Coordinates of C-alpha atoms and ligand atoms in Angstrom, one line a residue:
M1 CA -47.6 82.8 -5.6
N2 CA -50.9 82.8 -7.5
K3 CA -53.3 81.7 -4.8
K4 CA -56.2 81.3 -7.2
K5 CA -54.4 78.4 -8.9
L6 CA -53.8 76.5 -5.6
G7 CA -56.0 73.5 -4.8
F8 CA -58.6 73.6 -2.0
E9 CA -56.5 71.7 0.5
T10 CA -53.3 73.6 -0.4
N11 CA -55.1 76.9 0.2
S12 CA -56.5 75.8 3.5
I13 CA -53.1 74.8 4.7
R14 CA -50.6 77.1 3.0
N15 CA -52.6 80.3 2.9
Q16 CA -51.3 81.8 6.2
L17 CA -50.2 85.0 7.8
E18 CA -46.7 86.3 7.1
R19 CA -44.2 84.8 9.5
T20 CA -42.9 87.1 12.3
Q21 CA -39.1 87.4 13.1
Y22 CA -39.4 84.2 15.2
Q23 CA -39.9 82.1 12.1
E24 CA -42.7 80.1 13.6
H25 CA -44.0 77.3 11.4
S26 CA -47.6 77.3 12.7
V27 CA -49.5 80.6 12.9
P28 CA -49.3 82.2 16.4
L29 CA -52.2 83.8 18.3
F30 CA -52.5 87.5 18.2
L31 CA -54.3 88.1 21.5
T32 CA -54.3 91.9 21.4
S33 CA -57.2 94.3 21.5
S34 CA -55.4 97.1 19.7
F35 CA -52.3 97.9 17.5
I36 CA -49.8 100.7 17.7
F37 CA -48.8 103.4 15.2
E38 CA -45.4 104.8 14.2
D39 CA -46.4 108.5 14.4
A40 CA -49.2 111.0 13.9
E41 CA -49.1 110.6 10.1
D42 CA -49.2 106.8 10.3
M43 CA -52.2 107.0 12.6
R44 CA -54.0 109.5 10.4
A45 CA -53.5 107.5 7.2
S46 CA -54.6 104.3 9.0
F47 CA -57.8 105.9 10.3
S48 CA -58.6 107.4 6.9
E49 CA -58.1 103.9 5.4
E50 CA -55.4 105.1 3.1
K51 CA -53.4 102.2 4.6
E52 CA -54.7 98.8 5.0
R53 CA -53.7 97.8 8.5
N54 CA -55.0 96.6 11.9
I55 CA -56.2 99.3 14.3
Y56 CA -58.5 97.6 16.8
S57 CA -59.6 94.0 17.0
R58 CA -63.3 95.0 16.7
F59 CA -62.4 96.1 13.2
S60 CA -59.8 93.5 12.2
N61 CA -57.1 91.2 13.7
P62 CA -54.4 89.1 12.0
N63 CA -56.0 85.8 13.1
T64 CA -59.4 86.8 12.0
S65 CA -58.1 88.1 8.7
E66 CA -56.4 84.8 8.0
F67 CA -59.6 82.9 8.6
V68 CA -61.6 85.3 6.4
E69 CA -59.0 85.1 3.6
K70 CA -59.2 81.3 3.5
I71 CA -63.0 81.2 3.4
C72 CA -63.0 83.9 0.7
Q73 CA -60.7 81.8 -1.5
M74 CA -62.7 78.6 -0.8
E75 CA -66.0 80.3 -1.7
G76 CA -64.7 82.4 -4.6
A77 CA -65.7 85.6 -2.7
E78 CA -64.2 89.1 -3.0
E79 CA -64.3 90.0 0.6
G80 CA -65.6 88.9 4.0
Y81 CA -66.1 89.6 7.7
A82 CA -66.0 87.1 10.6
F83 CA -68.4 87.1 13.5
A84 CA -68.7 85.8 17.0
T85 CA -71.5 83.4 16.0
G86 CA -73.4 82.3 12.9
M87 CA -76.4 84.3 14.2
A88 CA -74.3 87.4 14.5
A89 CA -73.4 86.9 10.8
V90 CA -77.0 86.5 9.8
F91 CA -78.3 89.4 11.9
S92 CA -75.5 91.8 11.0
T93 CA -75.8 91.0 7.3
F94 CA -79.5 91.8 7.2
A95 CA -79.2 94.8 9.5
A96 CA -76.5 96.3 7.4
L97 CA -78.3 95.8 4.1
L98 CA -82.0 96.5 4.9
N99 CA -83.8 99.8 5.6
A100 CA -87.2 100.3 7.3
G101 CA -89.9 99.4 4.8
D102 CA -87.9 96.8 3.0
H103 CA -89.2 93.3 2.3
V104 CA -87.5 89.9 2.4
V105 CA -88.5 86.7 0.6
S106 CA -87.1 83.7 2.4
A107 CA -87.5 79.9 2.3
G108 CA -89.8 78.9 5.2
S109 CA -87.4 76.2 6.3
V110 CA -84.6 78.3 7.7
F111 CA -82.6 77.9 11.0
G112 CA -84.8 78.5 14.0
S113 CA -83.2 81.7 15.2
T114 CA -83.1 83.1 11.7
H115 CA -86.9 82.5 11.6
A116 CA -87.2 84.3 14.9
L117 CA -85.3 87.3 13.5
F118 CA -87.8 87.5 10.6
T119 CA -91.0 87.0 12.6
K120 CA -90.2 88.6 16.1
Y121 CA -87.6 91.3 15.5
F122 CA -87.6 92.7 12.0
P123 CA -91.3 93.8 12.2
K124 CA -90.1 96.2 15.0
W125 CA -88.2 98.0 12.2
N126 CA -91.0 97.7 9.7
I127 CA -89.2 95.0 7.8
E128 CA -91.5 92.3 6.5
T129 CA -90.8 88.7 5.4
S130 CA -92.7 86.4 3.1
Y131 CA -92.0 82.7 3.1
F132 CA -92.0 80.3 0.2
N133 CA -92.0 76.5 0.4
I134 CA -88.5 75.2 -0.4
N135 CA -90.1 72.4 -2.5
Q136 CA -92.1 74.8 -4.6
P137 CA -89.6 77.1 -6.1
E138 CA -92.0 77.9 -9.0
T139 CA -94.0 80.0 -6.4
I140 CA -91.2 82.3 -5.4
E141 CA -91.9 85.1 -7.8
Q142 CA -95.5 85.4 -6.5
F143 CA -94.0 86.7 -3.2
I144 CA -91.8 89.4 -4.7
K145 CA -93.0 93.0 -4.3
P146 CA -91.6 96.4 -5.4
N147 CA -89.9 96.8 -2.0
T148 CA -88.4 93.3 -1.9
K149 CA -84.6 93.6 -1.4
I150 CA -83.3 90.2 -0.3
L151 CA -83.9 86.6 -1.4
Y152 CA -82.8 84.1 1.3
A153 CA -82.4 80.3 1.5
E154 CA -80.5 77.5 3.0
S155 CA -79.6 74.3 1.1
P156 CA -79.6 71.6 2.3
T157 CA -82.2 72.6 4.9
N158 CA -82.4 71.8 8.6
P159 CA -83.6 69.3 9.6
A160 CA -85.5 67.9 6.5
V161 CA -82.4 68.0 4.2
D162 CA -84.3 69.5 1.3
I163 CA -82.4 70.9 -1.6
I164 CA -83.1 74.0 -3.7
D165 CA -81.6 74.8 -7.1
L166 CA -79.1 77.7 -6.4
E167 CA -78.9 78.6 -10.1
L168 CA -82.7 79.0 -10.3
L169 CA -82.6 81.2 -7.2
A170 CA -79.8 83.3 -8.7
N171 CA -81.8 83.8 -11.9
I172 CA -84.9 85.0 -10.0
A173 CA -82.7 87.3 -7.9
K174 CA -81.1 88.8 -11.1
K175 CA -84.4 89.2 -12.9
H176 CA -85.9 91.2 -9.9
N177 CA -82.7 92.9 -8.9
L178 CA -82.6 91.2 -5.4
I179 CA -79.6 90.4 -3.3
L180 CA -79.3 86.6 -3.1
I181 CA -78.0 85.4 0.3
I182 CA -77.3 81.7 1.0
D183 CA -76.7 80.2 4.4
N184 CA -74.2 77.5 3.3
C185 CA -73.7 76.1 6.7
F186 CA -74.9 72.5 6.0
A187 CA -72.8 72.2 2.9
T188 CA -69.5 73.8 4.0
P189 CA -67.3 75.7 1.5
Y190 CA -65.8 72.3 0.6
L191 CA -69.1 70.8 -0.8
Q192 CA -70.9 73.8 -2.3
N193 CA -70.0 77.3 -3.5
P194 CA -73.2 79.3 -4.0
I195 CA -71.3 82.3 -5.5
A196 CA -70.4 80.1 -8.5
F197 CA -74.1 79.8 -9.2
G198 CA -74.8 83.5 -8.8
A199 CA -75.3 84.2 -5.1
D200 CA -74.2 87.6 -3.8
I201 CA -73.4 86.7 -0.2
V202 CA -72.7 83.4 1.5
I203 CA -73.1 83.0 5.3
H204 CA -71.7 80.2 7.5
S205 CA -72.1 79.3 11.1
A206 CA -68.5 78.2 11.6
T207 CA -69.6 76.6 14.8
K208 CA -70.7 73.5 12.9
L209 CA -68.5 71.6 10.4
I210 CA -65.9 74.4 10.0
D211 CA -64.9 73.9 13.7
G212 CA -66.0 70.4 13.4
Q213 CA -65.1 69.4 16.9
G214 CA -67.8 71.2 19.0
R215 CA -65.4 73.6 20.6
V216 CA -66.0 77.2 19.6
L217 CA -68.7 79.4 18.1
G218 CA -68.1 81.5 15.0
G219 CA -69.7 82.9 11.9
I220 CA -68.8 84.6 8.6
A221 CA -70.3 86.4 5.7
V222 CA -68.4 86.6 2.4
G223 CA -69.3 87.8 -1.1
R224 CA -69.5 91.0 -3.2
A225 CA -67.1 93.6 -2.1
D226 CA -69.6 96.5 -2.1
L227 CA -72.1 94.6 0.1
I228 CA -69.4 93.3 2.5
R229 CA -68.2 96.9 2.8
E230 CA -71.7 97.8 4.2
I231 CA -71.6 94.8 6.5
Y232 CA -68.1 95.6 7.7
L233 CA -69.0 99.3 8.5
F234 CA -72.1 98.2 10.4
S235 CA -70.1 95.6 12.3
R236 CA -67.1 97.7 13.2
N237 CA -69.5 100.1 14.9
T238 CA -71.8 97.5 16.5
G239 CA -69.2 95.0 17.7
P240 CA -70.2 91.4 16.7
A241 CA -66.5 90.6 15.8
L242 CA -65.1 87.1 16.1
S243 CA -62.5 86.7 18.9
P244 CA -58.9 86.2 17.8
F245 CA -58.7 83.0 19.8
N246 CA -61.7 81.5 18.1
A247 CA -60.4 82.7 14.7
W248 CA -57.1 80.9 15.3
V249 CA -59.0 77.7 16.3
L250 CA -61.2 78.0 13.2
S251 CA -58.4 78.8 10.8
K252 CA -56.6 75.7 12.1
S253 CA -59.8 73.7 11.6
L254 CA -59.9 74.7 8.0
E255 CA -56.6 72.9 7.4
T256 CA -58.4 69.6 7.9
L257 CA -61.8 70.6 6.5
A258 CA -61.5 68.6 3.2
V259 CA -60.4 65.3 4.9
R260 CA -62.9 65.6 7.7
V261 CA -65.9 66.5 5.4
E262 CA -64.9 63.7 2.9
K263 CA -65.1 61.2 5.8
H264 CA -68.3 62.7 7.3
C265 CA -70.0 62.3 3.9
D266 CA -68.6 58.7 3.4
N267 CA -70.0 57.7 6.8
A268 CA -73.3 59.5 6.2
L269 CA -73.9 57.8 2.9
K270 CA -73.2 54.4 4.5
I271 CA -75.7 55.2 7.3
A272 CA -78.3 56.5 4.9
T273 CA -78.0 53.2 2.9
F274 CA -78.3 51.1 6.1
L275 CA -81.4 53.1 7.2
E276 CA -83.1 52.5 3.8
S277 CA -82.8 48.8 4.4
N278 CA -84.2 48.9 8.0
A279 CA -87.8 47.6 8.4
N280 CA -88.7 50.2 11.1
V281 CA -87.7 53.1 8.9
Q282 CA -90.4 54.5 6.6
T283 CA -88.3 56.9 4.4
V284 CA -84.7 58.2 4.4
K285 CA -83.6 61.6 3.1
Y286 CA -80.0 62.1 2.1
P287 CA -79.0 64.4 -0.8
F288 CA -76.8 61.8 -2.5
L289 CA -79.3 58.9 -2.3
P290 CA -81.0 58.4 -5.7
S291 CA -84.3 58.3 -3.8
H292 CA -83.9 62.0 -2.7
P293 CA -86.5 64.1 -4.6
Q294 CA -83.8 66.6 -5.6
F295 CA -81.0 64.1 -6.2
E296 CA -80.1 65.5 -9.6
I297 CA -79.9 69.1 -8.3
A298 CA -77.8 68.0 -5.3
K299 CA -75.4 66.3 -7.7
K300 CA -75.2 69.4 -9.9
Q301 CA -74.4 71.8 -7.0
M302 CA -72.7 69.7 -4.3
R303 CA -69.5 67.7 -4.4
L304 CA -70.8 65.1 -1.9
G305 CA -74.1 64.8 0.1
G306 CA -73.0 66.3 3.5
N307 CA -73.2 64.8 7.0
I308 CA -76.9 65.2 7.8
V309 CA -79.3 62.3 7.2
S310 CA -82.9 62.5 8.1
F311 CA -85.3 59.6 8.3
E312 CA -88.9 58.9 9.2
I313 CA -89.3 56.3 11.9
K314 CA -92.4 54.1 11.8
G315 CA -94.8 54.9 14.7
G316 CA -94.6 58.8 14.8
L317 CA -94.0 60.9 17.9
A318 CA -93.9 58.0 20.4
A319 CA -91.5 55.9 18.3
G320 CA -89.2 59.0 17.8
R321 CA -89.0 59.5 21.6
A322 CA -88.5 55.8 22.3
F323 CA -85.7 55.8 19.7
L324 CA -83.8 58.6 21.5
D325 CA -84.2 56.8 24.8
K326 CA -82.6 53.6 23.4
I327 CA -79.6 55.3 21.9
K328 CA -76.4 54.2 23.8
M329 CA -73.4 55.7 22.1
C330 CA -74.5 58.6 19.9
S331 CA -75.2 62.0 21.6
L332 CA -78.5 63.7 22.2
S333 CA -77.5 67.3 21.6
A334 CA -78.6 70.4 19.8
N335 CA -75.3 70.9 18.0
L336 CA -74.4 69.4 14.6
G337 CA -71.3 68.9 12.5
D338 CA -69.3 67.5 15.4
T339 CA -66.8 64.5 15.3
R340 CA -69.4 62.8 17.5
T341 CA -72.6 61.5 15.9
I342 CA -75.7 63.4 17.2
V343 CA -79.3 62.3 16.9
T344 CA -82.3 64.6 17.5
H345 CA -86.1 64.2 17.2
P346 CA -87.2 67.7 16.2
A347 CA -91.0 67.2 16.7
S348 CA -90.6 66.5 20.4
T349 CA -87.7 68.9 21.0
T350 CA -86.4 71.8 18.9
H351 CA -89.7 72.3 17.0
S352 CA -92.2 71.1 19.7
K353 CA -93.6 74.7 20.1
L354 CA -94.8 74.7 16.4
S355 CA -98.2 73.3 15.5
V356 CA -98.4 70.1 13.5
E357 CA -99.3 72.1 10.4
E358 CA -96.4 74.5 10.9
R359 CA -94.0 71.6 11.3
L360 CA -95.3 69.9 8.2
S361 CA -94.8 73.0 6.2
V362 CA -91.1 72.9 6.9
G363 CA -90.9 69.1 6.4
I364 CA -90.9 68.0 10.0
T365 CA -93.2 65.0 10.4
D366 CA -93.8 63.4 13.9
G367 CA -91.4 60.5 13.3
L368 CA -88.6 62.6 11.7
V369 CA -85.2 61.9 13.2
R370 CA -82.1 63.9 12.3
V371 CA -78.7 62.3 12.4
S372 CA -75.6 64.5 12.3
V373 CA -73.1 61.9 11.3
G374 CA -69.7 62.1 13.0
L375 CA -66.3 60.5 12.4
E376 CA -66.5 57.4 14.6
T377 CA -66.0 54.0 13.1
V378 CA -69.1 53.8 11.0
E379 CA -70.0 50.2 11.9
D380 CA -70.3 51.4 15.6
V381 CA -72.7 54.1 14.7
V382 CA -74.8 51.7 12.5
N383 CA -74.9 49.2 15.4
D384 CA -76.1 51.9 17.8
L385 CA -78.9 53.0 15.4
Q386 CA -79.8 49.5 14.7
Q387 CA -80.3 48.4 18.3
A388 CA -82.2 51.6 19.0
L389 CA -84.5 51.0 16.0
G390 CA -84.9 47.3 17.0
Ligands
PLP401 C1 -76.2 76.8 13.7 C2 -76.7 77.5 12.5 C3 -76.8 78.9 12.5 C4 -76.4 79.7 13.7 O1 -75.1 79.6 14.0 P1 -74.5 79.8 15.5 O2 -73.1 79.7 15.3 O3 -75.1 78.8 16.4 O4 -75.0 81.2 15.9 C5 -77.3 79.5 11.4 N1 -77.7 78.8 10.3 C6 -77.6 77.4 10.3 C7 -78.0 76.7 9.1 C8 -77.2 76.7 11.4 O5 -77.1 75.4 11.4

């Protein structure tokens, strides 16, 4: 079977581990820490990597391999490695590829813990990071130095839902011989494939829309075989591997990724359109609304607009807090990409420790509300938001 020719949904459902002698239909769980060998020669050949086979679940496991294989096909990647969390994927990728004295150029608006890695921990190893404004890609080249090794961004961003042109980033990376790494978490492999635009590595927090039901944590890095090899060797020694149980859950989740994400996006567009018409809302940002500043770029690189809508409530900080207090059905939670719609007010919660200037530089105004649109009946979500805005 030529897997490359299969459709996205077919790959996510039919690409599965070889059946055991029990002829199970659905893939079983391989809860085993290690694997056995036939004899001394088998063991020798396995350890010297002359044979591709499972040795120990810190290195690989059948459930994990199935999950990795599916994501590689979805993203058009050569190889991948799966991690216990999205942050383990981000950290291990950088730790494997960087040396002391290297420099990273990153968008300023990246996931909070990724930002903490750059500012709090990498300086310990003499790794420096410069930040560019995601809405000023023309300034990126100013930050590149002779020791710059990695160019890093997320698109769409959290929580402001800004978009950056992935092809433009790839051209800059190629010109300066940098490794382009994209955290593709908000888009999922269904909506956007950064490798097709020239990215070298794609990272996902599988905790979000890939699981999609708020159950397990997971992460993955996929991309160029030579780079993934470095990441794999680092990880098999340092131990951030995804558990087989979570890999099994996540691989099952991928079977429904396309239908779930289609519905998330459909609901999100309806909610964004509703918010645009509400008198207490100043502005709405959603990639597939024509009013989004990078609407054309979003349409070029994304299949649909994703499940995150951000909007600016009239009345700033106090109005944002009051809005959260009036919410009845939607959840107040830090997660996103769940079946349940989640609302957050970053200025008074996740980003409250930043100064107003720091918040503004990553697009977080006092009245910004982020909605992670779920899979409930969309009218019920609209009604809840409407009464809370009222
Ligand atoms: C959640 C998230 C992460 C971290 O993933 P965890 O699974 O929570 O460790 C990284 N990047 C983005 C964009 C995220 O939303």
